[in-house]
Coordinates of C-alpha atoms and ligand atoms in Angstrom, one line a residue:
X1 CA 111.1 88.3 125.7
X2 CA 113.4 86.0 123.1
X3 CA 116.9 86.3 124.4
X4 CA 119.1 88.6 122.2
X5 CA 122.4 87.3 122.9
X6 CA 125.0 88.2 120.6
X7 CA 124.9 84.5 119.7
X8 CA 121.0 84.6 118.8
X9 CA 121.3 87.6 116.7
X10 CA 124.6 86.6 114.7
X11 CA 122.3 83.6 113.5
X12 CA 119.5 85.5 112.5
X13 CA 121.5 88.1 110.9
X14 CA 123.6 85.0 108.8
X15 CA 120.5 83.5 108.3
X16 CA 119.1 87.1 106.9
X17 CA 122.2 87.5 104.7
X18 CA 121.5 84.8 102.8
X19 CA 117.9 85.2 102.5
X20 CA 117.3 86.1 98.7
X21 CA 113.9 88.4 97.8
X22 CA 113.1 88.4 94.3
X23 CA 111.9 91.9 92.4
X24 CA 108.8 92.2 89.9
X25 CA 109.4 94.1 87.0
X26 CA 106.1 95.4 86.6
X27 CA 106.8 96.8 90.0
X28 CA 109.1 100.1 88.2
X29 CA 106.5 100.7 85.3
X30 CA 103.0 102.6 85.5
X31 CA 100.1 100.8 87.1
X32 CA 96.9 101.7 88.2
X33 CA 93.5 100.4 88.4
X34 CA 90.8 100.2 86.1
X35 CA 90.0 103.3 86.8
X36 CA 93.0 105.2 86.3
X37 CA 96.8 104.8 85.7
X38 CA 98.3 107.9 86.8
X39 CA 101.9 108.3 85.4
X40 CA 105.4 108.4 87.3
X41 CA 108.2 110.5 85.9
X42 CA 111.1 109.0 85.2
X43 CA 109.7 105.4 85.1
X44 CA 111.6 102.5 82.8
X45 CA 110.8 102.5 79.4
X46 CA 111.6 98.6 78.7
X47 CA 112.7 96.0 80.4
X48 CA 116.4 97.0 80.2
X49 CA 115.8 100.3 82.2
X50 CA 113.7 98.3 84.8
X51 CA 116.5 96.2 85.7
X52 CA 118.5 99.2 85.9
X53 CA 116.0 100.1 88.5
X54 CA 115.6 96.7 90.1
X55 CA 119.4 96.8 90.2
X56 CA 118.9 100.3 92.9
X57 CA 117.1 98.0 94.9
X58 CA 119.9 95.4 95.1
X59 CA 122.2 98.0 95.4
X60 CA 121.0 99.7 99.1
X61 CA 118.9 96.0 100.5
X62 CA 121.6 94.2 99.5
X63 CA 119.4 90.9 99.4
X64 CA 117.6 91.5 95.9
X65 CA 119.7 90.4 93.2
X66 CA 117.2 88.9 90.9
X67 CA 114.4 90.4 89.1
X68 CA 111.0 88.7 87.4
X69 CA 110.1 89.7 83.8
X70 CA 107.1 89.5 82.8
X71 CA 105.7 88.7 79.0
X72 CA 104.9 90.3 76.9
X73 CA 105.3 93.3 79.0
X74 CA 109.1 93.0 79.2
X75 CA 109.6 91.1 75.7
X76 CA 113.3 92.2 73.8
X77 CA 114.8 91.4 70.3
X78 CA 117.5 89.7 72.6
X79 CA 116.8 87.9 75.9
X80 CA 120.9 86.8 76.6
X81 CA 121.4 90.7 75.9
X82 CA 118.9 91.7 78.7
X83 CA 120.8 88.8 80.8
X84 CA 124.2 90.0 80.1
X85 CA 122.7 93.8 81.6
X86 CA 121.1 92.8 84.3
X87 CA 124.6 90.8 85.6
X88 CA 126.2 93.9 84.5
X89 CA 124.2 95.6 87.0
X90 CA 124.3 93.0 89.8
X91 CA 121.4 91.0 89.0
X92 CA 119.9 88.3 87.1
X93 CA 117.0 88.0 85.6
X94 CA 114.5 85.7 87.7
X95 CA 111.3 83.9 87.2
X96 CA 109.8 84.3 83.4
X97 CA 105.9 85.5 84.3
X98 CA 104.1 84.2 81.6
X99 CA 100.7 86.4 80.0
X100 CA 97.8 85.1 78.3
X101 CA 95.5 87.5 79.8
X102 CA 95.5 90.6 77.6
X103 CA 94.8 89.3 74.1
X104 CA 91.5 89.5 72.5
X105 CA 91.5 86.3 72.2
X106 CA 91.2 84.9 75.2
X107 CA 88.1 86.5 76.2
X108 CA 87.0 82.6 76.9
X109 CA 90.3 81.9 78.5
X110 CA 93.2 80.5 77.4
X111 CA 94.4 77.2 77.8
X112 CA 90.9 76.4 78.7
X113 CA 89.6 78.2 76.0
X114 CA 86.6 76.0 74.3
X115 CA 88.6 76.6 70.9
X116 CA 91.5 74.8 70.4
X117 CA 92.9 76.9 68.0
X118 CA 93.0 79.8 70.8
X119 CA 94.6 77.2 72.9
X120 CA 97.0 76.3 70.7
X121 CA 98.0 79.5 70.6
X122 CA 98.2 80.3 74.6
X123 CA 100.3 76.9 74.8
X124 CA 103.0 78.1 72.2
X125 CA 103.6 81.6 74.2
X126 CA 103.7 79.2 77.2
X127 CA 106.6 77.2 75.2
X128 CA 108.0 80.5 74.2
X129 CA 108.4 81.5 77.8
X130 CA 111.0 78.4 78.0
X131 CA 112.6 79.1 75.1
X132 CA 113.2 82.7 77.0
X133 CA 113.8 80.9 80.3
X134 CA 116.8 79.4 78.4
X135 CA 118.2 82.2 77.2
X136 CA 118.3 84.5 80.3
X137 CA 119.0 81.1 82.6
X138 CA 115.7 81.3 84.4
X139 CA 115.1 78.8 87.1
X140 CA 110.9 79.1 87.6
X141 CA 108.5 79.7 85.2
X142 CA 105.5 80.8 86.7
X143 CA 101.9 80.6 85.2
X144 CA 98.9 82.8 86.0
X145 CA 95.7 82.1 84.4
X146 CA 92.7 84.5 84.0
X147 CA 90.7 81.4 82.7
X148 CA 87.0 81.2 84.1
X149 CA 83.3 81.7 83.3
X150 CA 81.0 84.7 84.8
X151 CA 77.6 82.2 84.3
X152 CA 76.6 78.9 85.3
X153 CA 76.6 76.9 82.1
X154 CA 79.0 79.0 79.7
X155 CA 81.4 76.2 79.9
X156 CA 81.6 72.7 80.9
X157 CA 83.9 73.1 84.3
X158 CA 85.0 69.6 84.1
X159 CA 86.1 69.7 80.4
X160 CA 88.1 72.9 81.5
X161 CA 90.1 71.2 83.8
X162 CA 91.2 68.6 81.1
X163 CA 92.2 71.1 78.4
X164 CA 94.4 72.7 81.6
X165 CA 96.3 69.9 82.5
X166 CA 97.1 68.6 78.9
X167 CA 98.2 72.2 78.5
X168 CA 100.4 71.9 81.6
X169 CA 101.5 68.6 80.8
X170 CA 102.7 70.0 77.6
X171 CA 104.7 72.9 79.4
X172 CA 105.9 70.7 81.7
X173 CA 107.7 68.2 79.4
X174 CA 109.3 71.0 77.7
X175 CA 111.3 72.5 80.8
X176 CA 115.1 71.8 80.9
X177 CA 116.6 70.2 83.7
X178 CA 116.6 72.2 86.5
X179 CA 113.9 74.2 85.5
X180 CA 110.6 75.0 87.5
X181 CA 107.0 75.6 87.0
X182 CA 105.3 77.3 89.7
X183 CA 101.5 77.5 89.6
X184 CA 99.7 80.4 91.0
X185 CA 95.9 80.6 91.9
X186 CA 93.4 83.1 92.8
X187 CA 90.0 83.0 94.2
X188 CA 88.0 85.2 91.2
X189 CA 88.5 87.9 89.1
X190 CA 88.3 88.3 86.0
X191 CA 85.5 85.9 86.0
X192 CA 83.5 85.8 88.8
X193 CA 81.0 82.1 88.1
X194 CA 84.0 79.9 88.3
X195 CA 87.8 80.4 88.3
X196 CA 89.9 77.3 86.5
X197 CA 92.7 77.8 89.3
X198 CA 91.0 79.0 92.5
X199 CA 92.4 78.2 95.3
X200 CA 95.6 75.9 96.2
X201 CA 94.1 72.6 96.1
X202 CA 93.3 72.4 92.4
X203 CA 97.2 73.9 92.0
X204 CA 98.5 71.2 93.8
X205 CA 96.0 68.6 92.0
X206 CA 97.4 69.2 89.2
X207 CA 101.8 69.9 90.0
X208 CA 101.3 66.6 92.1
X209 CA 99.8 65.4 88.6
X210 CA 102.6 66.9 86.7
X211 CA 105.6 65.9 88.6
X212 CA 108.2 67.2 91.4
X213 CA 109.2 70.2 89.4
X214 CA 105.4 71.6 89.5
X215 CA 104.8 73.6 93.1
X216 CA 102.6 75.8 94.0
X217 CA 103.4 79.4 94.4
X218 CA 100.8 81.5 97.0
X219 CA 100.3 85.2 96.2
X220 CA 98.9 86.7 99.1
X221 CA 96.6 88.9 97.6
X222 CA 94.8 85.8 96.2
X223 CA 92.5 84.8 98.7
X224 CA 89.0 85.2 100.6
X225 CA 89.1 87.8 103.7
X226 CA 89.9 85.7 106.8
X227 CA 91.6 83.0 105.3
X228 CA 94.9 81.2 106.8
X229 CA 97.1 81.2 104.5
X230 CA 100.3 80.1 106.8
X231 CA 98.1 77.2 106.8
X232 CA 97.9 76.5 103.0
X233 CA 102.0 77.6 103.9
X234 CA 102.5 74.7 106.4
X235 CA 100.5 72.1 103.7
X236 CA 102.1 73.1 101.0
X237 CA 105.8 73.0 102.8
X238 CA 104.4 69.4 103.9
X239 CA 103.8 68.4 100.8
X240 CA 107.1 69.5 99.4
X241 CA 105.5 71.8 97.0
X242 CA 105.7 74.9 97.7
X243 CA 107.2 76.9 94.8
X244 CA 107.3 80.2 95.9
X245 CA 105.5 83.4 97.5
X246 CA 104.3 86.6 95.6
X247 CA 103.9 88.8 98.2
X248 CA 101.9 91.8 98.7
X249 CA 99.3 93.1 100.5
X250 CA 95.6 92.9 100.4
X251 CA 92.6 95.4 102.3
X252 CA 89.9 94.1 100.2
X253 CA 90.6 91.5 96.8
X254 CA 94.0 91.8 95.2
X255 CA 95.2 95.2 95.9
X256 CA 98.4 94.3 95.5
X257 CA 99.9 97.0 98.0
X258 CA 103.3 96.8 99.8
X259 CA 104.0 93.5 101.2
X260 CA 103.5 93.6 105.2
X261 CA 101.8 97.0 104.6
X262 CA 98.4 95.9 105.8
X263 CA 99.0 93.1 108.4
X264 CA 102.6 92.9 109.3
X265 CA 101.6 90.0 111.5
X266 CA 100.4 87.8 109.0
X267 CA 103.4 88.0 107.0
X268 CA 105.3 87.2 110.2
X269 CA 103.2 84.0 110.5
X270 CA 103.5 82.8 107.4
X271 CA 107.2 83.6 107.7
X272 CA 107.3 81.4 111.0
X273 CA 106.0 78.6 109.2
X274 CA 108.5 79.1 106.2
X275 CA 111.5 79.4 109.3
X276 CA 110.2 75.8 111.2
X277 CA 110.0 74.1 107.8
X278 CA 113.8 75.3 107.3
X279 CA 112.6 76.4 103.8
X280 CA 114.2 80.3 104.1
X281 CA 117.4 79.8 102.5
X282 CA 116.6 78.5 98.5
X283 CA 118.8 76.6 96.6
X284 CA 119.6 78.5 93.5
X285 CA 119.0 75.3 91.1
X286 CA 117.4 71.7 91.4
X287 CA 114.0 71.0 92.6
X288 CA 113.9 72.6 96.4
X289 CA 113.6 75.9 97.2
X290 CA 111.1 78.2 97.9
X291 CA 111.2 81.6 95.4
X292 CA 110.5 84.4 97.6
X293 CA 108.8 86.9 95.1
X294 CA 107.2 90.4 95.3
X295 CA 104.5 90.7 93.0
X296 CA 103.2 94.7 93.6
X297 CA 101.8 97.5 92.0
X298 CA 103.2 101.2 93.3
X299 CA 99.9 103.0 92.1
X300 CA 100.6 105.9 93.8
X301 CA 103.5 106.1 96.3
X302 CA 107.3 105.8 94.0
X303 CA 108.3 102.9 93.1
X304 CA 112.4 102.2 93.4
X305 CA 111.1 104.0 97.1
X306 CA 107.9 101.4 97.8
X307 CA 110.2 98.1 96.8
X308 CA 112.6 99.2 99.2
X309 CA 110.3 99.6 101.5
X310 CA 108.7 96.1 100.4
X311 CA 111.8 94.1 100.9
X312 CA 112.8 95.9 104.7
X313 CA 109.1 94.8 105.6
X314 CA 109.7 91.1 104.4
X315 CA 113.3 91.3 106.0
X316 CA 111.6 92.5 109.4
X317 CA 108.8 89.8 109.2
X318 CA 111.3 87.1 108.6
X319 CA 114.1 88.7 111.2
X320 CA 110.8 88.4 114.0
X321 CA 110.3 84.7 113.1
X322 CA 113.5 83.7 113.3
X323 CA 113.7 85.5 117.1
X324 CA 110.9 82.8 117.7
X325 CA 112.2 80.6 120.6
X326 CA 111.4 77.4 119.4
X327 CA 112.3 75.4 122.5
X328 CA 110.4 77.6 124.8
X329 CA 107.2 77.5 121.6
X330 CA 107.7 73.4 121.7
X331 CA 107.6 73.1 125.4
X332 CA 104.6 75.3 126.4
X333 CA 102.5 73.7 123.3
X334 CA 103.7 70.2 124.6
X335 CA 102.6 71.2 127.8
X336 CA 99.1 72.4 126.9
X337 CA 100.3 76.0 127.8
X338 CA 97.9 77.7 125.3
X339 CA 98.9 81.3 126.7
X340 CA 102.4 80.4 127.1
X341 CA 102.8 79.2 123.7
X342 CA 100.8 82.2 122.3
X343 CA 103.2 84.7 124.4
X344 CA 106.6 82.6 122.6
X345 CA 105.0 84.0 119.4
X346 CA 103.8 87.4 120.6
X347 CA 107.3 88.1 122.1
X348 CA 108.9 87.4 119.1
X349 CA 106.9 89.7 117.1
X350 CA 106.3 92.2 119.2
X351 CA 110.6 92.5 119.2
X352 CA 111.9 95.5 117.2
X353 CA 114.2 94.1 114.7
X354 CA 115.2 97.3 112.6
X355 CA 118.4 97.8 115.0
X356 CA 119.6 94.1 114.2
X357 CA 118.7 94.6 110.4
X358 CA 120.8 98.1 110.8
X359 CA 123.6 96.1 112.0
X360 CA 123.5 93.9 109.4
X361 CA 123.3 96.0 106.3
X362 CA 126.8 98.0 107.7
X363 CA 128.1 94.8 108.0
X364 CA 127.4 93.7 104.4
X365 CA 129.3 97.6 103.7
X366 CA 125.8 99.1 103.3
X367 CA 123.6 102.0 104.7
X368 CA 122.1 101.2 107.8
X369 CA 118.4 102.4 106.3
X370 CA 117.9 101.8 102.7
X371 CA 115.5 103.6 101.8
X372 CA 116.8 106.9 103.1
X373 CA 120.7 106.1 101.4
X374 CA 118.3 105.5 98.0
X375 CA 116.4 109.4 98.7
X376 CA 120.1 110.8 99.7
X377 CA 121.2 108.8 96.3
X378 CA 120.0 111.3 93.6
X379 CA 119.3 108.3 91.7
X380 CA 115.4 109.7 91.4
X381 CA 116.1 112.7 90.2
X382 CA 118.0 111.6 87.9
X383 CA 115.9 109.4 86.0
X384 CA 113.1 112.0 85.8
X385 CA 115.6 114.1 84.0
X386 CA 116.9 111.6 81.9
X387 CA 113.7 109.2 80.7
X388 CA 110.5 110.9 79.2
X389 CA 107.5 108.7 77.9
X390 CA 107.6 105.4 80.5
X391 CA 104.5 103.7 79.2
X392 CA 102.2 101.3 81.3
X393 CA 103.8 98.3 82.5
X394 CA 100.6 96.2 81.2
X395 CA 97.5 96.9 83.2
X396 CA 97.3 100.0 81.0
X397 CA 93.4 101.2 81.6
Ligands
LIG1 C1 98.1 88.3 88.5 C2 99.0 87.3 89.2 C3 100.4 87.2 88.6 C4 100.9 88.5 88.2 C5 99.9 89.4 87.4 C6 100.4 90.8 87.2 O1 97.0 88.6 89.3 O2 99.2 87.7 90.5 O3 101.3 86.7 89.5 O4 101.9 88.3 87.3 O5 98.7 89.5 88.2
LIG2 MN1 100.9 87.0 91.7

């Protein structure tokens, strides 16, 4: 078992402290799937009222003081107004999510789109999601794209991938200094014949392309059944170029369910991977530092409730990783002790951390569980009173 002296666990709680989990704001709104969206009293009504929200999270985790907007979904008249709230309330507002999924015109895609009038087009909101960056002091910009073809022959797949990267190029000479483009992929869906951005070696084709400030961000949900992904982690980390996580959880494609919902254990080993690399703690500017990001949907359970819940599973992963006794994991793998080094790991995770997290959170002047100070807090109640007519934060069926 790892050895919890008071020494061990006063590290691991520091390093905890410090250890910064950013909020989606499409987390507080409606969502659903395709088939329905069933609506939430009391849920924001724009962007200002989600960071109201976002800012309850902050408020009994303690470790959540940023939250990512998405656009168009969270678009204002006044983007240094909606940063002046959200500091108001505690946070900042985080990465700028950029959308060129949900017009009719990208039916072909966007930036890949055979028309480079429609291209045009997804490459100025691109530019516009800088502008906003700017005004709200973003650090990361981060760039999903639904671009694809459902049959063999609708496009040329080659010809895609240069109208992408002169896109990209184009975003990425625009961003300030200190700014960030993180560059997400996913294995299908929408299209199913071939996806632009599948799978984290195209990403990284093309950030390692772009230059330093273009990393890689991995979304769990985004990948086949079985596959590693804390080793795409330790490659990426490698490489320097890992951006960031969204993190959530995944039964079957991207379900996007609680982070460490569905297997706690491999958010704990991507989480030891993230701990050896020394990448936990991220530098708040500059090109280093890994964004540690929720990107969920609370279709059905509430949602101020289901982020806390998110972050206190993405605490305990990390707390268990950081119990990993590294000299003892070292040794036995440098020994050949396949079971001993396997039991280093084991021990770790198998520890119960929520008594050490407890500690913590009283330490930093807060409630020793979270999610039960936010039920006691009234806070849902009275925002069920208060807001009527929350719309859909974007999937909107
Ligand atoms: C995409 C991708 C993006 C997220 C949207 C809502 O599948 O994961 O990160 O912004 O969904
Ligand atoms: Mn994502």
């Amino acid at each position: 078992m790892p050895d919890l002296t008071a020494v061990k666990t006063a590290s691991v709680q520091t390093m905890l402290r410090n250890h910064r989990i950013e909020l989606p704001s499409w987390a507080f709104g409606n969502s659903g799937t395709r088939f329905k969206v069933f609506g939430q009293p009391g849920v924001p009504r724009n962007a200002f009222e989600k960071a109201d929200d976002a800012a309850q999270v902050h408020k009994y985790t303690g470790v959540t003081p940023s939250m990512a907007v998405h656009i168009p979904w969270d678009k204002v008249d006044d983007y240094a107004a909606l940063a002046v709230h959200a500091k108001n309330n505690g946070i900042r507002i985080g990465t700028v999510n950029a959308n060129v999924f949900q017009d009719e015109d990208y039916k072909l895609g966007s930036v890949c789109n055979p028309d480079p009038k429609i291209r045009g087009k997804a490459l100025a909101h691109l530019l516009d999601c800088v502008d906003i960056m700017d005004a709200t002091g973003s650090r990361d910009l981060k760039l999903w794209f639904a671009d694809g073809t459902n049959y063999p022959g609708q496009d040329d797949i080659a010809a895609r991938q240069d109208r992408l990267a002169e896109a990209l190029r184009a975003v990425y000479d625009r961003l300030g200094p200190g700014q960030r483009m993180l560059l997400e992929y996913k294995l299908f869906e929408p299209s199913f014949y071939s996806t632009d951005i599948p799978d984290w070696g195209t990403s990284l084709v093309h950030c390692q392309a772009l230059g330093p400030r273009a990393m890689v961000v991995v979304d769990t949900g985004h990948h086949a059944p079985g596959v590693n992904i804390e080793f795409i982690v330790a490659m990426l980390l490698r490489a320097g170029r890992l951006g960031g996580f969204d993190f959530n959880s995944r039964f079957y494609a991207d379900d996007d369910l609680m982070a460490g919902a569905a297997d706690p254990f491999q958010l704990f080993r991507i989480m030891h991977e993230v701990v050896k690399a020394n990448a936990l703690i991220t530098a708040r500017s500059g090109d280093a530092g890994v964004a540690f990001m929720l990107d969920q949907c609370h279709n059905i359970e509430p949602k101020i409730p289901g982020q806390i819940r998110s972050v206190m599973n993405v605490q305990e992963a990390t707390a268990k990783a950081l119990l990993v006794d590294a000299e003892a994991l070292r040794a036995a793998q440098r020994s050949g002790d396949v079971l001993g080094a396997n039991g280093a790991l084991m021990d770790a995770y198998n520890t119960d951390v929520r008594p050490l997290l407890a500690e913590l959170r009283e330490e930093m002047g807060l409630a020793r569980d979270p999610y039960a100070a936010y039920l006691a807090s009234g806070y849902g109640e009275k925002i069920m009173s208060e807001r009527h007519g929350g719309s859909p934060a974007g999937w909107g069926a």
